CSV table of C-alpha atoms in Angstrom, one decimal:
chain,number,residue,atom,x,y,z
A,1,MET,CA,27.9,22.8,-16.3
A,2,ALA,CA,24.2,22.2,-16.9
A,3,GLY,CA,21.8,23.5,-14.2
A,4,VAL,CA,18.8,21.9,-12.7
A,5,SER,CA,15.5,22.4,-14.6
A,6,SER,CA,13.2,24.5,-12.3
A,7,CYS,CA,10.1,23.2,-14.1
A,8,MET,CA,11.1,19.5,-13.4
A,9,LYS,CA,12.2,20.3,-9.9
A,10,TYR,CA,8.9,21.9,-8.9
A,11,SER,CA,6.8,19.5,-10.9
A,12,MET,CA,8.5,16.7,-8.9
A,13,PHE,CA,7.8,18.6,-5.7
A,14,ILE,CA,4.1,19.1,-6.5
A,15,PHE,CA,3.6,15.5,-7.6
A,16,ASN,CA,5.1,14.1,-4.4
A,17,PHE,CA,3.3,16.6,-2.2
A,18,LEU,CA,0.0,15.3,-3.6
A,19,PHE,CA,1.4,11.8,-3.2
A,20,TRP,CA,2.2,12.6,0.5
A,21,VAL,CA,-1.3,14.2,1.1
A,22,CYS,CA,-3.0,11.0,-0.3
A,23,GLY,CA,-0.9,8.9,2.0
A,24,SER,CA,-1.8,11.0,5.0
A,25,ILE,CA,-5.5,10.7,4.2
A,26,ILE,CA,-5.3,6.9,3.8
A,27,LEU,CA,-3.2,6.6,7.0
A,28,GLY,CA,-5.4,9.0,9.1
A,29,VAL,CA,-8.7,7.4,8.0
A,30,SER,CA,-7.4,3.8,8.5
A,31,ILE,CA,-6.1,4.6,12.0
A,32,TRP,CA,-9.4,6.3,12.9
A,33,ILE,CA,-11.4,3.2,11.7
A,34,ARG,CA,-9.0,0.9,13.6
A,35,VAL,CA,-9.1,2.6,17.0
A,36,SER,CA,-12.6,4.2,17.0
A,37,LYS,CA,-15.4,2.0,18.2
A,38,ASP,CA,-17.9,4.6,17.0
A,39,ALA,CA,-16.5,4.4,13.5
A,40,GLN,CA,-16.5,0.6,13.5
A,41,GLN,CA,-20.2,0.5,14.6
A,42,GLU,CA,-21.2,3.2,12.1
A,43,MET,CA,-19.6,1.4,9.2
A,44,GLU,CA,-20.5,-2.1,10.5
A,45,ILE,CA,-16.9,-3.2,10.6
A,46,ASP,CA,-16.0,-6.2,12.7
A,47,SER,CA,-12.7,-7.8,13.6
A,48,SER,CA,-12.8,-10.0,10.4
A,49,VAL,CA,-11.8,-7.0,8.2
A,50,PHE,CA,-9.1,-5.6,10.5
A,51,ALA,CA,-6.4,-7.2,8.4
A,52,GLY,CA,-7.6,-5.1,5.4
A,53,VAL,CA,-7.5,-2.0,7.6
A,54,ASP,CA,-4.0,-2.8,8.9
A,55,LEU,CA,-2.9,-3.2,5.2
A,56,LEU,CA,-4.3,0.3,4.4
A,57,ILE,CA,-2.3,1.7,7.4
A,58,ALA,CA,0.9,0.1,6.0
A,59,VAL,CA,0.1,1.4,2.5
A,60,GLY,CA,-0.6,4.9,3.8
A,61,SER,CA,2.7,4.9,5.7
A,62,ILE,CA,4.7,3.8,2.7
A,63,ILE,CA,3.1,6.4,0.5
A,64,MET,CA,3.8,9.2,3.1
A,65,ILE,CA,7.4,8.2,3.4
A,66,LEU,CA,7.9,8.1,-0.4
A,67,GLY,CA,6.1,11.4,-0.8
A,68,PHE,CA,8.3,13.0,1.9
A,69,LEU,CA,11.5,11.6,0.2
A,70,GLY,CA,10.4,12.9,-3.2
A,71,CYS,CA,9.4,16.4,-1.9
A,72,CYS,CA,12.6,16.9,0.1
A,73,GLY,CA,14.8,15.4,-2.5
A,74,ALA,CA,13.4,17.7,-5.2
A,75,ILE,CA,13.3,21.0,-3.2
A,76,LYS,CA,16.7,20.4,-1.5
A,77,GLU,CA,18.2,18.8,-4.6
A,78,SER,CA,19.3,15.8,-2.5
A,79,ARG,CA,20.6,13.0,-4.6
A,80,CYS,CA,20.4,10.6,-1.7
A,81,MET,CA,16.7,11.2,-1.1
A,82,LEU,CA,15.9,11.1,-4.8
A,83,MET,CA,17.7,7.7,-5.1
A,84,LEU,CA,15.8,6.3,-2.0
A,85,PHE,CA,12.6,7.6,-3.6
A,86,PHE,CA,13.5,5.9,-6.9
A,87,ILE,CA,14.4,2.6,-5.3
A,88,GLY,CA,11.2,2.6,-3.1
A,89,LEU,CA,9.0,3.3,-6.1
A,90,LEU,CA,10.8,0.8,-8.3
A,91,LEU,CA,10.3,-1.9,-5.6
A,92,ILE,CA,6.5,-1.1,-5.5
A,93,LEU,CA,6.3,-1.3,-9.3
A,94,ILE,CA,8.1,-4.7,-9.3
A,95,LEU,CA,5.8,-6.1,-6.6
A,96,GLN,CA,2.8,-4.8,-8.5
A,97,VAL,CA,3.9,-6.4,-11.8
A,98,THR,CA,4.8,-9.6,-10.0
A,99,GLY,CA,1.4,-9.7,-8.2
A,100,GLY,CA,-0.3,-9.3,-11.6
A,101,ILE,CA,1.7,-12.1,-13.2
A,102,LEU,CA,1.2,-14.5,-10.3
A,103,GLY,CA,-2.5,-13.6,-10.2
A,104,ALA,CA,-2.8,-14.6,-13.9
A,105,VAL,CA,-0.7,-17.7,-13.6
A,106,PHE,CA,-2.4,-19.1,-10.4
A,107,ARG,CA,-5.9,-17.9,-11.3
A,108,SER,CA,-7.3,-21.4,-11.0
A,109,GLN,CA,-5.7,-21.9,-7.6
A,110,ILE,CA,-7.2,-18.6,-6.4
A,111,GLU,CA,-10.7,-19.7,-7.5
A,112,THR,CA,-10.1,-23.0,-5.6
A,113,THR,CA,-9.1,-21.1,-2.5
A,114,LEU,CA,-12.1,-18.9,-2.8
A,115,GLN,CA,-14.3,-22.0,-3.0
A,116,LYS,CA,-12.7,-23.4,0.1
A,117,ALA,CA,-13.3,-20.1,2.0
A,118,LEU,CA,-16.9,-20.2,1.0
A,119,GLN,CA,-17.2,-23.8,2.1
A,120,GLU,CA,-15.8,-22.9,5.5
A,121,SER,CA,-18.4,-20.1,5.7
A,122,VAL,CA,-21.1,-22.6,4.9
A,123,ASN,CA,-20.2,-24.4,8.2
A,124,LYS,CA,-20.8,-21.1,10.0
A,125,LEU,CA,-24.4,-20.9,8.6
A,126,GLN,CA,-25.2,-24.2,10.3
A,127,SER,CA,-23.5,-23.3,13.6
A,128,SER,CA,-25.0,-21.7,16.7
A,129,THR,CA,-22.0,-19.9,18.2
A,130,GLU,CA,-22.0,-16.1,18.8
A,131,GLU,CA,-19.4,-15.6,16.1
A,132,SER,CA,-21.4,-17.6,13.6
A,133,LYS,CA,-24.6,-15.7,14.5
A,134,ALA,CA,-22.9,-12.4,13.7
A,135,PHE,CA,-21.8,-13.8,10.3
A,136,GLN,CA,-25.3,-15.1,9.7
A,137,GLU,CA,-26.9,-11.7,10.3
A,138,ASN,CA,-24.5,-10.0,7.9
A,139,LEU,CA,-25.2,-12.7,5.2
A,140,GLN,CA,-29.0,-12.2,5.7
A,141,LYS,CA,-28.6,-8.5,4.8
A,142,PHE,CA,-26.5,-9.5,1.8
A,143,GLN,CA,-29.1,-12.1,0.7
A,144,THR,CA,-31.9,-9.5,0.8
A,145,MET,CA,-29.9,-7.0,-1.2
A,146,ASN,CA,-28.8,-9.4,-3.9
A,147,GLN,CA,-31.8,-11.8,-4.0
A,148,CYS,CA,-29.7,-14.9,-3.2
A,149,CYS,CA,-29.6,-17.6,-0.6
A,150,GLY,CA,-26.8,-19.6,1.1
A,151,LEU,CA,-23.3,-19.6,-0.3
A,152,LEU,CA,-22.7,-22.7,-2.5
A,153,ASN,CA,-25.8,-24.9,-2.6
A,154,GLY,CA,-28.6,-22.4,-2.1
A,155,PRO,CA,-31.1,-22.7,0.8
A,156,SER,CA,-29.7,-26.1,1.9
A,157,ASP,CA,-26.5,-24.4,3.2
A,158,TRP,CA,-28.5,-23.0,6.1
A,159,GLY,CA,-29.5,-26.5,7.4
A,160,LYS,CA,-31.8,-26.3,10.4
A,161,ASN,CA,-31.0,-22.5,10.8
A,162,ILE,CA,-33.0,-21.7,7.6
A,163,GLY,CA,-35.8,-20.1,9.7
A,164,ASN,CA,-37.3,-17.2,7.7
A,165,ASN,CA,-34.2,-16.7,5.7
A,166,CYS,CA,-34.2,-16.1,2.0
A,167,GLU,CA,-37.9,-15.5,1.6
A,168,CYS,CA,-38.6,-14.6,-2.0
A,169,GLU,CA,-41.2,-11.9,-2.6
A,170,LEU,CA,-41.4,-12.5,-6.4
A,171,LYS,CA,-42.9,-16.0,-6.1
A,172,SER,CA,-43.9,-16.0,-9.8
A,173,SER,CA,-40.3,-15.7,-10.9
A,174,SER,CA,-38.9,-19.1,-11.6
A,175,ASP,CA,-35.5,-17.5,-12.2
A,176,LEU,CA,-35.2,-16.1,-8.7
A,177,CYS,CA,-37.4,-18.4,-6.5
A,178,THR,CA,-37.7,-22.1,-5.7
A,179,TYR,CA,-40.1,-23.9,-3.4
A,180,TYR,CA,-38.3,-25.1,-0.4
A,181,GLN,CA,-39.7,-26.4,2.9
A,182,ASP,CA,-43.2,-25.3,2.2
A,183,ARG,CA,-42.3,-21.7,1.1
A,184,TYR,CA,-40.7,-19.8,-1.7
A,185,VAL,CA,-37.1,-18.8,-1.2
A,186,TYR,CA,-34.3,-17.4,-3.4
A,187,LYS,CA,-32.6,-20.3,-5.2
A,188,ASN,CA,-29.3,-18.7,-6.5
A,189,PRO,CA,-26.3,-19.1,-4.1
A,190,CYS,CA,-24.7,-15.9,-2.9
A,191,GLY,CA,-21.3,-17.4,-3.7
A,192,ASP,CA,-22.1,-17.1,-7.4
A,193,VAL,CA,-23.1,-13.5,-6.9
A,194,ILE,CA,-19.7,-12.8,-5.1
A,195,ILE,CA,-17.7,-14.5,-7.9
A,196,ASP,CA,-19.6,-12.7,-10.6
A,197,TYR,CA,-19.0,-9.4,-8.8
A,198,LEU,CA,-15.3,-10.1,-8.6
A,199,LYS,CA,-15.1,-11.0,-12.3
A,200,SER,CA,-17.1,-8.0,-13.4
A,201,HIS,CA,-14.9,-5.7,-11.4
A,202,LEU,CA,-11.6,-7.3,-12.5
A,203,LEU,CA,-11.4,-5.0,-15.5
A,204,ILE,CA,-11.7,-2.0,-13.2
A,205,ILE,CA,-9.0,-3.3,-10.9
A,206,MET,CA,-6.7,-3.9,-13.9
A,207,GLY,CA,-7.4,-0.4,-15.2
A,208,ILE,CA,-6.5,1.1,-11.8
A,209,ALA,CA,-3.4,-1.0,-11.6
A,210,PHE,CA,-2.3,0.1,-15.1
A,211,GLY,CA,-3.0,3.7,-14.2
A,212,LEU,CA,-0.9,3.4,-11.1
A,213,ALA,CA,1.9,1.8,-13.0
A,214,VAL,CA,1.9,4.7,-15.5
A,215,ILE,CA,2.1,7.2,-12.7
A,216,GLU,CA,4.9,5.2,-11.0
A,217,ILE,CA,6.9,5.1,-14.3
A,218,ILE,CA,6.5,8.9,-14.7
A,219,GLY,CA,7.7,9.3,-11.1
A,220,LEU,CA,10.7,7.1,-11.7
A,221,GLY,CA,11.6,9.1,-14.9
A,222,PHE,CA,11.3,12.4,-13.1
A,223,SER,CA,13.3,11.4,-10.1
A,224,MET,CA,16.1,9.8,-12.1
A,225,SER,CA,16.3,12.8,-14.5
A,226,LEU,CA,16.4,15.2,-11.6
A,227,TYR,CA,19.1,13.0,-9.9
A,228,CYS,CA,21.2,13.1,-13.0
A,229,GLN,CA,20.8,16.9,-13.5
A,230,ILE,CA,21.9,17.5,-9.9
A,231,GLY,CA,24.9,15.3,-10.5
A,232,ARG,CA,25.9,17.3,-13.5
A,233,LYS,CA,25.4,20.7,-11.7
């Protein structure tokens, strides 16, 4: 009867231990951000991004569980744990591939949804509620950093709330500035900046997704090979 490869066994253990550590870090930092008022103030995080933090908590938890199953399954030579690890990792890979395919197929609908979200945000620029004021302050900082104004239509998005927003320091630059209500302001909408940013970083996102998929496939191969070796032991 063939034995279990020690090299594969301990490689699987180390791989999943690192996997578990990464999950622990993601989970710990996410929970800290979610519950700590000091962390939220320091990082300028408000309730609008809590959904993303909650998602990170879920991701960290799943990674920790899979890492634990992989570690224990390898070191204890447990076929049950290795199979659970394999199924969990396979489901993640399937979801990842499905998400990529859906993203490519419904790209135009995603862009339309983004435009609608920006349009809803334009309404906040012309509002005077406390929630809208907080959004306006954040956008003002973004405008200064990226030399843009408004979200979809430039300075007119602000309506009567334009105030001293969008003031352009490089008045001689026709590419950046336009004359609006007796002063020079940035003319490029910030929505274009956001969309360009997403498009320029799409390749990076695809590269990360591809790298994760390769790691997941390697993990699937290791776990199934070890599973089969334990069965033949």
